[in-house]
Short mmCIF file of C-alpha atoms in Angstrom, two decimals:
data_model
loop_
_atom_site.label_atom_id
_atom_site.label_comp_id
_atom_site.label_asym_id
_atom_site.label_seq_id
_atom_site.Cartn_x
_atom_site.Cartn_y
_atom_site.Cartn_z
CA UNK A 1 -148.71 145.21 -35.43
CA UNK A 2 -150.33 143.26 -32.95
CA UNK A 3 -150.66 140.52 -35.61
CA UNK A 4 -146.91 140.23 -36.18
CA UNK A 5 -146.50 140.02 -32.24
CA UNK A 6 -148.76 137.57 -31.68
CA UNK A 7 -147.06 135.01 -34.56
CA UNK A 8 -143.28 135.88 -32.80
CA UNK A 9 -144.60 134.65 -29.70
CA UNK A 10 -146.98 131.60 -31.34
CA UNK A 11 -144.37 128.89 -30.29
CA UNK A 12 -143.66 129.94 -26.99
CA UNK A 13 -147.08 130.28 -25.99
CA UNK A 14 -148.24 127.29 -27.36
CA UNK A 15 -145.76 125.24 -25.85
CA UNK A 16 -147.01 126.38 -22.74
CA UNK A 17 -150.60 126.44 -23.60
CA UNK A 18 -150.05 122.37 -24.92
CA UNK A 19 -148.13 121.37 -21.66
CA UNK A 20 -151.07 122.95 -19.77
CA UNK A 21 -154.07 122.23 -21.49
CA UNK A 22 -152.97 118.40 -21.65
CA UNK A 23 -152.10 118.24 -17.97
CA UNK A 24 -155.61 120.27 -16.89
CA UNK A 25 -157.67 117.49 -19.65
CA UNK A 26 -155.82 114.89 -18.35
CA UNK A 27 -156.42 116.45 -14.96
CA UNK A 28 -160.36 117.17 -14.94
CA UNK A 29 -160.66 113.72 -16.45
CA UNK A 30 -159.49 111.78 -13.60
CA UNK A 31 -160.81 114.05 -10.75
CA UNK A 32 -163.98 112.40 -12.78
CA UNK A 33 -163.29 109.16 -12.46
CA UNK A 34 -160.69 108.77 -9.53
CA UNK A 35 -163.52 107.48 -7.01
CA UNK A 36 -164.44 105.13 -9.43
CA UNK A 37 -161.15 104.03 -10.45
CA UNK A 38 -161.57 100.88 -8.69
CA UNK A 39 -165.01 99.57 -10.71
CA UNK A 40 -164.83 101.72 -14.22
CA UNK A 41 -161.73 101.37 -16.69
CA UNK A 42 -160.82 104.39 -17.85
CA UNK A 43 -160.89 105.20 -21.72
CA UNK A 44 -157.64 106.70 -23.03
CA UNK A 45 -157.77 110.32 -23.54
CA UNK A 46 -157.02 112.73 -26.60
CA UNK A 47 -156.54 116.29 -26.81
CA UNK A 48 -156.28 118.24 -30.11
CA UNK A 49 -153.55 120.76 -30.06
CA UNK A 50 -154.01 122.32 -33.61
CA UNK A 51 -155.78 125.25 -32.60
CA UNK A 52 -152.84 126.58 -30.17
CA UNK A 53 -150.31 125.46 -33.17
CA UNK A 54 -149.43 128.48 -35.94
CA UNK A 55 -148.58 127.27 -39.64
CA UNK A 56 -145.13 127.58 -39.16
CA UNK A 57 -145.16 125.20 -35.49
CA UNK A 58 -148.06 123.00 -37.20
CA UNK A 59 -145.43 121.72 -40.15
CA UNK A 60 -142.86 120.60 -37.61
CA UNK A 61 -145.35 117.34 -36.37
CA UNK A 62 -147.35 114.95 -38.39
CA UNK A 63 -149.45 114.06 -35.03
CA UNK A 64 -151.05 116.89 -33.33
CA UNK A 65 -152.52 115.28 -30.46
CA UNK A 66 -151.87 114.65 -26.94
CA UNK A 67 -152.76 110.97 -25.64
CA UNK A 68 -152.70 109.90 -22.76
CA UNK A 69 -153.67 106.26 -21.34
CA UNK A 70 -153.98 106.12 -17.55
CA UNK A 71 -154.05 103.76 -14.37
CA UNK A 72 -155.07 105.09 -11.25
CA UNK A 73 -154.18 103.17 -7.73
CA UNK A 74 -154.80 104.19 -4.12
CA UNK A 75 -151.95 105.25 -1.77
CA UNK A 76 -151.84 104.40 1.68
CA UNK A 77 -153.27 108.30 2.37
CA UNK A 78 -155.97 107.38 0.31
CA UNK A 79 -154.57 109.73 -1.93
CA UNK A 80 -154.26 108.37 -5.67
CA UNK A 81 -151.09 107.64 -7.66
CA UNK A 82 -151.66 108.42 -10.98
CA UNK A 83 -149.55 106.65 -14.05
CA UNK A 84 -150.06 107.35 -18.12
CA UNK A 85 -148.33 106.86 -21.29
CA UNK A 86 -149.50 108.24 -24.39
CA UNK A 87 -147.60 110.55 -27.17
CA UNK A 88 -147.23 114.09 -26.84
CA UNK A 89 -147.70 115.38 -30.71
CA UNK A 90 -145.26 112.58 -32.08
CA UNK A 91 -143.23 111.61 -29.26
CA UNK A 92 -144.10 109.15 -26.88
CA UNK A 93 -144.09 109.76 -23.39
CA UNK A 94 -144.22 108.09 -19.37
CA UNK A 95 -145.90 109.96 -16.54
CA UNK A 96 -146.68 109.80 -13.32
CA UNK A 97 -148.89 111.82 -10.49
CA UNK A 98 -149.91 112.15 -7.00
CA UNK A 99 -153.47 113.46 -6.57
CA UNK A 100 -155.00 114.32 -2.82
CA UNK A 101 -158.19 115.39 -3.37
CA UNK A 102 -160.71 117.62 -1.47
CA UNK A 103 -164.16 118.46 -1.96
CA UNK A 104 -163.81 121.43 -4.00
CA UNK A 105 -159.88 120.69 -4.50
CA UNK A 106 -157.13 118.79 -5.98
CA UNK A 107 -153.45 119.21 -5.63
CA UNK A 108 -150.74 117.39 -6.22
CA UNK A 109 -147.20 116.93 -8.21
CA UNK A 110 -146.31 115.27 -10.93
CA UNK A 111 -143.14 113.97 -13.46
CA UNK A 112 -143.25 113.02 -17.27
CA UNK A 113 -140.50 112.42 -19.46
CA UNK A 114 -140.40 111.90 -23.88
CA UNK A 115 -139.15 108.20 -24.26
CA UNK A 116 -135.45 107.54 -25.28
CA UNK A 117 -134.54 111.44 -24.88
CA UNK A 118 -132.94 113.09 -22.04
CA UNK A 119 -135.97 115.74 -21.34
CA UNK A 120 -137.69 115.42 -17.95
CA UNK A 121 -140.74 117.73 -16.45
CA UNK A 122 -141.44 117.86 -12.81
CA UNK A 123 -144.24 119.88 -11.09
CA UNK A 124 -147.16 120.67 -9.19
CA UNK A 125 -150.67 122.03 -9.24
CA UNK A 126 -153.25 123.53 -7.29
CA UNK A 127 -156.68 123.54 -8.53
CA UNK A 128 -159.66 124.66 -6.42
CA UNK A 129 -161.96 125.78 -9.33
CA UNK A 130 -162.04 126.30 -12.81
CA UNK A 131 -161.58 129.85 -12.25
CA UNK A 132 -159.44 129.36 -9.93
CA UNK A 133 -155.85 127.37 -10.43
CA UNK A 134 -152.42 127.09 -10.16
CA UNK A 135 -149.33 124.87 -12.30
CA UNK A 136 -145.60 125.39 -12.05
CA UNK A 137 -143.22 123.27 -13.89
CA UNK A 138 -139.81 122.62 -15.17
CA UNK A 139 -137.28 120.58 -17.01
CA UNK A 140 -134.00 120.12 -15.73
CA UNK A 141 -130.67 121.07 -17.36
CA UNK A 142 -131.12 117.99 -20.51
CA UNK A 143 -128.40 117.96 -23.56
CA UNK A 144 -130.08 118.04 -26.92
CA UNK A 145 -128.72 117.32 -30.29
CA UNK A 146 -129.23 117.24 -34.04
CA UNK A 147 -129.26 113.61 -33.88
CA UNK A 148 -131.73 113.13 -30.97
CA UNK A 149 -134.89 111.90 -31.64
CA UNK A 150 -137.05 115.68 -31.29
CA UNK A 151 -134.41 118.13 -32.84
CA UNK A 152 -133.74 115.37 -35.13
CA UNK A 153 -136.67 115.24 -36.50
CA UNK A 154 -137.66 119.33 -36.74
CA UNK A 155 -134.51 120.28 -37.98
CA UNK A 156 -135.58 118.65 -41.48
CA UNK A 157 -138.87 120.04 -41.78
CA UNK A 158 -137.63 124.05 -41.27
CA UNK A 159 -138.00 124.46 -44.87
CA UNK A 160 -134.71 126.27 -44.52
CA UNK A 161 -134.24 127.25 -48.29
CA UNK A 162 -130.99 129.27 -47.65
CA UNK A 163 -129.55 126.83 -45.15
CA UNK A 164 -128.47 123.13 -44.80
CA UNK A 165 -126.11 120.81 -42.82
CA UNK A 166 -126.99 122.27 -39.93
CA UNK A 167 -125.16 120.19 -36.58
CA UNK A 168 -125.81 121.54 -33.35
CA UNK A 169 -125.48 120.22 -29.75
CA UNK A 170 -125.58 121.95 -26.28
CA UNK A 171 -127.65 121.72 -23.05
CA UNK A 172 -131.08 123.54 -22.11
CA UNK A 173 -133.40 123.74 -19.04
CA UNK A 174 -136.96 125.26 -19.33
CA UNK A 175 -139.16 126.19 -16.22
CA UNK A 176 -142.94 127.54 -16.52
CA UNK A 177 -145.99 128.90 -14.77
CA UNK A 178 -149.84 129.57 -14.98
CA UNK A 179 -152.22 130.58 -12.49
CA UNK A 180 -155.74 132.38 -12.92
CA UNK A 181 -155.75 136.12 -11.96
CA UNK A 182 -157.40 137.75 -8.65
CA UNK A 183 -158.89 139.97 -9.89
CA UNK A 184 -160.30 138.42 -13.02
CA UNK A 185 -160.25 134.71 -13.84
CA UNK A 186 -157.85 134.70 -16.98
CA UNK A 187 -154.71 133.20 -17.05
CA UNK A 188 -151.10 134.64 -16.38
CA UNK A 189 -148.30 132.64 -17.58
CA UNK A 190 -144.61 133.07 -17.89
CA UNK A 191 -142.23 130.74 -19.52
CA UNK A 192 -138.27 130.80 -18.70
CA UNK A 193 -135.25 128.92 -19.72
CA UNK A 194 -131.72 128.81 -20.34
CA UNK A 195 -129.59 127.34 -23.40
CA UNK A 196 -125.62 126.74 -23.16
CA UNK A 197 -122.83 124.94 -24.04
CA UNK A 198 -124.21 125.38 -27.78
CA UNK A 199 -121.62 124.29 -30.38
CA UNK A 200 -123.27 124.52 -33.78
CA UNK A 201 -122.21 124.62 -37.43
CA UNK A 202 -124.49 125.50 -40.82
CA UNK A 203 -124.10 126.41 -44.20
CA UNK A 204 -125.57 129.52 -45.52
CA UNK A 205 -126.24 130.98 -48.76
CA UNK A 206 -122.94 128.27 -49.28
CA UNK A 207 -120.77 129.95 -46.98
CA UNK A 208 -120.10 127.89 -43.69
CA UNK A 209 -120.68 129.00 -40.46
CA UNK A 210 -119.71 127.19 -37.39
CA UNK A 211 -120.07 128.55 -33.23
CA UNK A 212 -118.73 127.75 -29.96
CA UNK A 213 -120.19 127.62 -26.31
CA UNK A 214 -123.33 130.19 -27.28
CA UNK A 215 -125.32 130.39 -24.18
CA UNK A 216 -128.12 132.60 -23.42
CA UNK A 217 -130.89 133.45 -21.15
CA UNK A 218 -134.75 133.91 -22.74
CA UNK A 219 -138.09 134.01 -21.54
CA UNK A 220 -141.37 135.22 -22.40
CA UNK A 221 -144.75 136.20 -19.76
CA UNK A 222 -148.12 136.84 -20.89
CA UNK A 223 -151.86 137.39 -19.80
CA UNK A 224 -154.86 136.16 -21.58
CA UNK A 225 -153.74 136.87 -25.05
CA UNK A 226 -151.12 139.10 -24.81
CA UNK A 227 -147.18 138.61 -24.18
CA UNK A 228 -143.82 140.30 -23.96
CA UNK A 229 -140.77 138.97 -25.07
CA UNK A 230 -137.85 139.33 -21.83
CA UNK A 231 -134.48 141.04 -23.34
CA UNK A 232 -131.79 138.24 -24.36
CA UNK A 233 -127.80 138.72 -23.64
CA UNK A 234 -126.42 136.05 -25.91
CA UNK A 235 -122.56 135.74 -25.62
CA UNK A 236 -120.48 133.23 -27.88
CA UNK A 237 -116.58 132.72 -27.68
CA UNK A 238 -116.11 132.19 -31.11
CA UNK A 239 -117.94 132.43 -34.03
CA UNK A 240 -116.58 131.76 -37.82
CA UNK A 241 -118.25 132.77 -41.42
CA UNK A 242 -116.61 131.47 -44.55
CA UNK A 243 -113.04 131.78 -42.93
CA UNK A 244 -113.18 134.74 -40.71
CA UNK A 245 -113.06 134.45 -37.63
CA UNK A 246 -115.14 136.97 -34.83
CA UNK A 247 -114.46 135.98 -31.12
CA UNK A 248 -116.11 137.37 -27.54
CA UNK A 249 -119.16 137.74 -29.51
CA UNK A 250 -122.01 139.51 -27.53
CA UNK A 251 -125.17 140.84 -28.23
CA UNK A 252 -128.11 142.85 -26.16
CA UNK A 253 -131.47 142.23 -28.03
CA UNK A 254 -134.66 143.39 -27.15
CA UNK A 255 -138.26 142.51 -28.77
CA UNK A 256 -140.45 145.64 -30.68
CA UNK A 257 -143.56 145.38 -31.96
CA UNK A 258 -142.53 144.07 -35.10
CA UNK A 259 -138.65 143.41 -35.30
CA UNK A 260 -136.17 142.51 -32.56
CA UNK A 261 -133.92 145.39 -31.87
CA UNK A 262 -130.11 144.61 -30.94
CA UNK A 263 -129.21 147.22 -28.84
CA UNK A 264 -125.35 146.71 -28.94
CA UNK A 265 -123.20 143.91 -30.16
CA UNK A 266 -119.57 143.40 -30.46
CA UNK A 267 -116.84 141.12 -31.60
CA UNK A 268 -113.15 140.56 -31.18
CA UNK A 269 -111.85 140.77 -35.39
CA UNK A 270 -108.41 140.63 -36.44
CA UNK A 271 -106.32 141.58 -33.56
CA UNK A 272 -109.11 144.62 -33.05
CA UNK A 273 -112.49 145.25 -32.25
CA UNK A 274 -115.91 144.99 -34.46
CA UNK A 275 -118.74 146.97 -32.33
CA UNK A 276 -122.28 148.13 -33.73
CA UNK A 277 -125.36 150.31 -32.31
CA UNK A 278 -129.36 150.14 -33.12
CA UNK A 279 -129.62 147.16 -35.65
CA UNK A 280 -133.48 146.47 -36.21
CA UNK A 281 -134.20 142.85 -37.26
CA UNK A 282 -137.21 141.94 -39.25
CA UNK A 283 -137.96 138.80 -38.93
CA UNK A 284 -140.35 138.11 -41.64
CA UNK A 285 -138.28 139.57 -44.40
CA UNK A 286 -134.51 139.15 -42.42
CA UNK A 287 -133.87 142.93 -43.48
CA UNK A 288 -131.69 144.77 -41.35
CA UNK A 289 -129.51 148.00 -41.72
CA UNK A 290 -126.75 149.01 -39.15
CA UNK A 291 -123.06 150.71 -38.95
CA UNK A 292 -120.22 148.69 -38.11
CA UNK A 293 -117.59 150.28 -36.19
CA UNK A 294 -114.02 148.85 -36.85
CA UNK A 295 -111.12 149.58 -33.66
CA UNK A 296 -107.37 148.87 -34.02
CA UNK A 297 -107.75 145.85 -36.27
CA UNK A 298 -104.23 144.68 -37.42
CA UNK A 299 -104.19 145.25 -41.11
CA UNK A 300 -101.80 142.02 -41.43
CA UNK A 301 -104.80 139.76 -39.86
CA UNK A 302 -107.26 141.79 -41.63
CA UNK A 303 -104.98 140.82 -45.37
CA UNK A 304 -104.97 137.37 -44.28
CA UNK A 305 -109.09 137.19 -43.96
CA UNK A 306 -108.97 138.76 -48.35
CA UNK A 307 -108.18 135.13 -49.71
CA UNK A 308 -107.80 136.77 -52.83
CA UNK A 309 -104.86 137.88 -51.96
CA UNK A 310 -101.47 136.67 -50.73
CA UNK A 311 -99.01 138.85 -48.50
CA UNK A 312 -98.69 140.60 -45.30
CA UNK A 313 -98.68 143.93 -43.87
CA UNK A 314 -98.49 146.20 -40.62
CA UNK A 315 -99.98 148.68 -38.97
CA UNK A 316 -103.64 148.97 -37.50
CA UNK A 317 -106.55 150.17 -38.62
CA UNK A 318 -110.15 151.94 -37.73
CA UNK A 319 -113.20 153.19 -38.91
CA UNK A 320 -116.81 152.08 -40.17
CA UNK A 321 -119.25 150.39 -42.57
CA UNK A 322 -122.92 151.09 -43.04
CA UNK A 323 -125.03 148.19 -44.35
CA UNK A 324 -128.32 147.31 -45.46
CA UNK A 325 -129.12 143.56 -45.65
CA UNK A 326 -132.32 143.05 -47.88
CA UNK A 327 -134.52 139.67 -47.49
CA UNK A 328 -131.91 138.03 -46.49
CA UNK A 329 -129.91 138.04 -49.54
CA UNK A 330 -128.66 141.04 -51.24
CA UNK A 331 -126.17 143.43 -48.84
CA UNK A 332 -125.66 146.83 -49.36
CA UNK A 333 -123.06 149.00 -48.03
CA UNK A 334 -123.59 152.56 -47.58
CA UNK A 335 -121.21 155.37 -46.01
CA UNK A 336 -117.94 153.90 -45.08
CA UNK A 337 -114.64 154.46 -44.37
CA UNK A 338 -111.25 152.56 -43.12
CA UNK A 339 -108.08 154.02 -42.35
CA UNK A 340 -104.47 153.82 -40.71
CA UNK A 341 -104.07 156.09 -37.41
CA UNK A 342 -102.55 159.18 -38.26
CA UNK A 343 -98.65 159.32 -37.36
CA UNK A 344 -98.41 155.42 -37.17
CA UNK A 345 -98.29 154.20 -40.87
CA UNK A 346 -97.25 150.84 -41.33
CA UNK A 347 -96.04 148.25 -44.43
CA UNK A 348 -97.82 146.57 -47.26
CA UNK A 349 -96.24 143.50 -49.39
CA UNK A 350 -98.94 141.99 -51.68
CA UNK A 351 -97.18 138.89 -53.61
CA UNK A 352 -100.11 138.63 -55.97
CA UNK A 353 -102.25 141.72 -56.69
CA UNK A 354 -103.64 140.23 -59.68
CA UNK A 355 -106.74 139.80 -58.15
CA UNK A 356 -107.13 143.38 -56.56
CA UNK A 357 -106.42 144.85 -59.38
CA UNK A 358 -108.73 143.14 -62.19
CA UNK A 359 -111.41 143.98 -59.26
CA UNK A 360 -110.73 147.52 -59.48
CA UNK A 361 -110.42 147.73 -63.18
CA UNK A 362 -113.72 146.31 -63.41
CA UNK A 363 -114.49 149.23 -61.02
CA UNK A 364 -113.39 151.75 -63.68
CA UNK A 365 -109.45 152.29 -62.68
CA UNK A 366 -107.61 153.35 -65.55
CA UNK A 367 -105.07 151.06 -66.63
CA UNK A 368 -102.28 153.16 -65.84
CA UNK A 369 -103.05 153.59 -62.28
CA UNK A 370 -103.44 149.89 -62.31
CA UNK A 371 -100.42 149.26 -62.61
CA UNK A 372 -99.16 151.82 -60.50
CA UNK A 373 -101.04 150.40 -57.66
CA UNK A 374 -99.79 147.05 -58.17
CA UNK A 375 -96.12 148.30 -58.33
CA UNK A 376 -96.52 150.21 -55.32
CA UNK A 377 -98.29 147.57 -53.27
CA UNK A 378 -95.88 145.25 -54.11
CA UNK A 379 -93.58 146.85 -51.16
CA UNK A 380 -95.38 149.49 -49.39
CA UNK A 381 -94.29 151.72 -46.31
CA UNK A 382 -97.72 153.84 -45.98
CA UNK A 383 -98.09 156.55 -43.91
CA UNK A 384 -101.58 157.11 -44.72
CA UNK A 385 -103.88 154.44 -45.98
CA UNK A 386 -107.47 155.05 -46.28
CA UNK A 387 -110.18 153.67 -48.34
CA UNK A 388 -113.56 155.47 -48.44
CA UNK A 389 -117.28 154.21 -49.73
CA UNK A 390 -119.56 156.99 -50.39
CA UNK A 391 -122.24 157.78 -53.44
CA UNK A 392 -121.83 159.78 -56.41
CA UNK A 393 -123.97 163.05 -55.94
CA UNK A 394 -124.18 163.30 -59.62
CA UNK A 395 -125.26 159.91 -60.95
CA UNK A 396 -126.83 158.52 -57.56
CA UNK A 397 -124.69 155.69 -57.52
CA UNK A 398 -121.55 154.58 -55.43
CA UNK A 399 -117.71 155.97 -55.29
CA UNK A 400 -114.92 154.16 -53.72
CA UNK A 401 -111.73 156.26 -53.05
CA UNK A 402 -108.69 154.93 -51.98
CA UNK A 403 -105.44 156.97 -50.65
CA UNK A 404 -102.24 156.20 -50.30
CA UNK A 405 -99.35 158.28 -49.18
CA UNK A 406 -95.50 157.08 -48.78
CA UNK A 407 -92.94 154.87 -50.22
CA UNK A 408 -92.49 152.14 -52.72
CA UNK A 409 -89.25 149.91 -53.08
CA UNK A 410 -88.40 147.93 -56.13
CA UNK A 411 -85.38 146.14 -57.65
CA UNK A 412 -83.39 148.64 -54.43
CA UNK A 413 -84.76 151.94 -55.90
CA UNK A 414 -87.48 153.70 -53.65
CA UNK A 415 -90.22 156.33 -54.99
CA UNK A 416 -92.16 158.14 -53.62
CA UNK A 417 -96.10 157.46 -53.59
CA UNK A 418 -98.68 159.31 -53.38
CA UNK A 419 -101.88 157.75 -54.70
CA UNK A 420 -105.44 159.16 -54.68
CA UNK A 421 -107.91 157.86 -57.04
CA UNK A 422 -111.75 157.63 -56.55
CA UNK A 423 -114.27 154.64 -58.57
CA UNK A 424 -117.23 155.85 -59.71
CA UNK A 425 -120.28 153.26 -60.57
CA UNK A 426 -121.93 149.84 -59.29
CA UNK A 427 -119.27 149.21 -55.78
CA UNK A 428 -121.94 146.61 -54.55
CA UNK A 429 -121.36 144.62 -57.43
CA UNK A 430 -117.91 145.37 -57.42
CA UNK A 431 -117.39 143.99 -53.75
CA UNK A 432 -120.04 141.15 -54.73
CA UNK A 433 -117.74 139.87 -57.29
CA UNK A 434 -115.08 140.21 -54.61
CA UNK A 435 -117.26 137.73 -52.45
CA UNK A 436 -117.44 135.38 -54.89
CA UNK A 437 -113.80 135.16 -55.62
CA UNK A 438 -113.52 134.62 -52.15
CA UNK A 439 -115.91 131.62 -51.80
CA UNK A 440 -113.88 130.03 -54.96
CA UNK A 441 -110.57 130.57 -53.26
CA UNK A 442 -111.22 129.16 -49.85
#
């Protein structure tokens, strides 16, 4: 367990440890040669990062060094003003530093910022010993994009097998702190920031997925070589995947052990509301199982989302679906169940059921009760509507019943409906091949 923790928090802490350790090398280097400056030049500087870097962080770079050349003047205070330029892993950089020493002490601030981008660091230090020190530093609010020259460059070398085209943009300020203990000369650290304005679009598993103004809040704190991950409350006013559209999206996500637990999260669906409990995220394998819970969605937007099918209805509907999503890839759904609020009923007018119903005679509907249904949904005043997903005691595997209770009206003669049939067999591939007609249609 402590393993898996330690990798989730390998970037964080690294960027941290890299921003530190270069500033302290470059640091204890010129409290070496500062009161020489004047008579010695001073040899550029090169710190090797790999050993803070995990695999995954190490692929992003080609360069994974910190240079630094520097020129050192005199102030007026006899303090010195410190300049350097070097590259920080591949990027190249400008800094600059005011140093007042002491004669077991060196303060100061300083400001860097990565050529040609819009990222800036300010900050200050405080060392009186090697056991005994003090940096604070942050980056003001900067706008990043896919196209800039740092995301720019990682984005490509994710290794992202299930996911390409990703565009992003959006602004993001970072602050951070280290300092040895009191009590015992190890460091503390603590690393905030804030994202937002985030508009970003993908495509996954060849579905497209596109967001609007995500902004969160995220930080992470640690001592010697442990860390905790701070809660995140990510909120997003729109987000769409392969045509539907979820809005107010809001999550509350908290870091385990080994997964990332999202305590609640909810969405705006269809005229309704989507809302789900407990979902534990593995981030290794992206498995994940959770219920959905589905309030007073309008079954006319909620018709308009099957692109299989063409038509329009009334009414609203609730209830929930369990899933399972395994590596990533393959989603299961469990216990679940939709239907119309009792008393209320509403209309149904498919145009082209075609597609429905070869669906659900793959399923195992007889033929007959095909065509029933397609008769019957063809003008449709329901007063109970309700589709259920459950498994088959008997054979272990999945049944879908679907009920149906009022009126049909054709060529001016009504009849009566009542329609209750259950499908017995493989429903996940049943409602796979439903995705896939989907994808083709859009």
């Amino acid at each position: 367990m402590e393993d898996s923790k330690k990798k989730r928090g390998g970037c964080a802490r690294a960027l941290f440890i890299m921003a530190a350790a270069a500033l302290l090398s470059i640091g204890a280097a010129t409290l070496a040669v500062c009161r020489y400056a004047e008579r010695a030049s001073i040899p550029e500087i090169s710190f090797d990062v790999s050993p803070y870097l995990t695999d995954d962080a190490a692929r992003l770079v080609e360069n994974k060094r910190i240079s630094a050349k520097l020129s050192i003047k005199r102030s007026v205070r006899e303090d010195f003003m410190l300049s350097a330029t070097g590259t920080l892993l591949d990027w190249p950089y400008s800094a600059s530093a005011h140093i007042s020493l002491g004669f077991f002490r060196a303060k100061g601030d300083f400001s860097a910022a990565l050529d040609d981008t819009d990222i800036k660091l300010v900050g200050d230090f405080d060392i009186r010993s090697r056991k005994k020190w003090r940096i604070a530093a942050h980056v003001p609010e900067a706008q990043f994009s896919s196209e800039d020259a740092v995301l720019g460059q990682i984005l490509p070398r994710l290794e992202l097998t299930a996911v390409s085209n990703i565009v992003c943009r959006g602004k993001v300020s970072l602050s951070a702190d280290g300092r040895s203990t009191d009590e015992k000369p190890i460091p503390e650290w603590t690393v905030r920031g804030v994202i937002s304005g985030v508009d970003a679009a993908l495509v996954a598993n060849d579905r497209p997925i596109s967001a609007k103004n995500l902004r969160m809040n995220f930080g992470v704190s640690g001592i010697a070589d442990r860390h905790d991950i701070n809660p995140m409350f990510p909120r997003i006013d729109s987000v769409e995947v392969a045509g539907v559209l979820f809005t107010n999206v809001y999550a509350i996500i908290r870091a385990t052990e080994t997964a990332y637990l999202v305590t609640e999260a909810g969405a705006g669906c269809a005229g309704g509301d989507l809302k789900m409990f407990s979902l534990f995220l593995d981030p290794v394998r992206l498995s994940a199982g959770a219920t959905i819970y589905v309030e007073d969605v309008d079954a006319g937007e909620a018709l308009a989302y099957a692109s299989g099918l063409r038509g329009e209805a009334t009414g609203r509907l609730h209830g929930k679906v369990s899933f399972f999503l395994k590596d990533g890839k393959t989603l299961q759904l469990k216990d679940a169940y939709l239907f119309s609020n009792p008393g209320e009923g509403g209309t149904v007018k498919i145009y082209d059921g075609k597609p429905l119903i070869d669906n659900l005679a793959i399923g195992g509907l007889p033929e007959d009760a095909c065509r029933n249904l397609s008769m019957a949904l063809a003008n449709l005043n329901y007063s109970v509507l309700r589709f259920k997903l459950g498994k088959d005691r008997n054979t272990g595997g999945s049944t879908l019943s679907l009920k149906i209770t009022g009126d049909a009206t054709h060529e001016r003669t009504t009849v009566p409906v009542n329609l209750d049939v259950t499908l017995r067999g493989d429903i996940d591939q049943l409602i796979n091949t439903g995705m896939r007609i989907s994808r083709r249609k859009k």
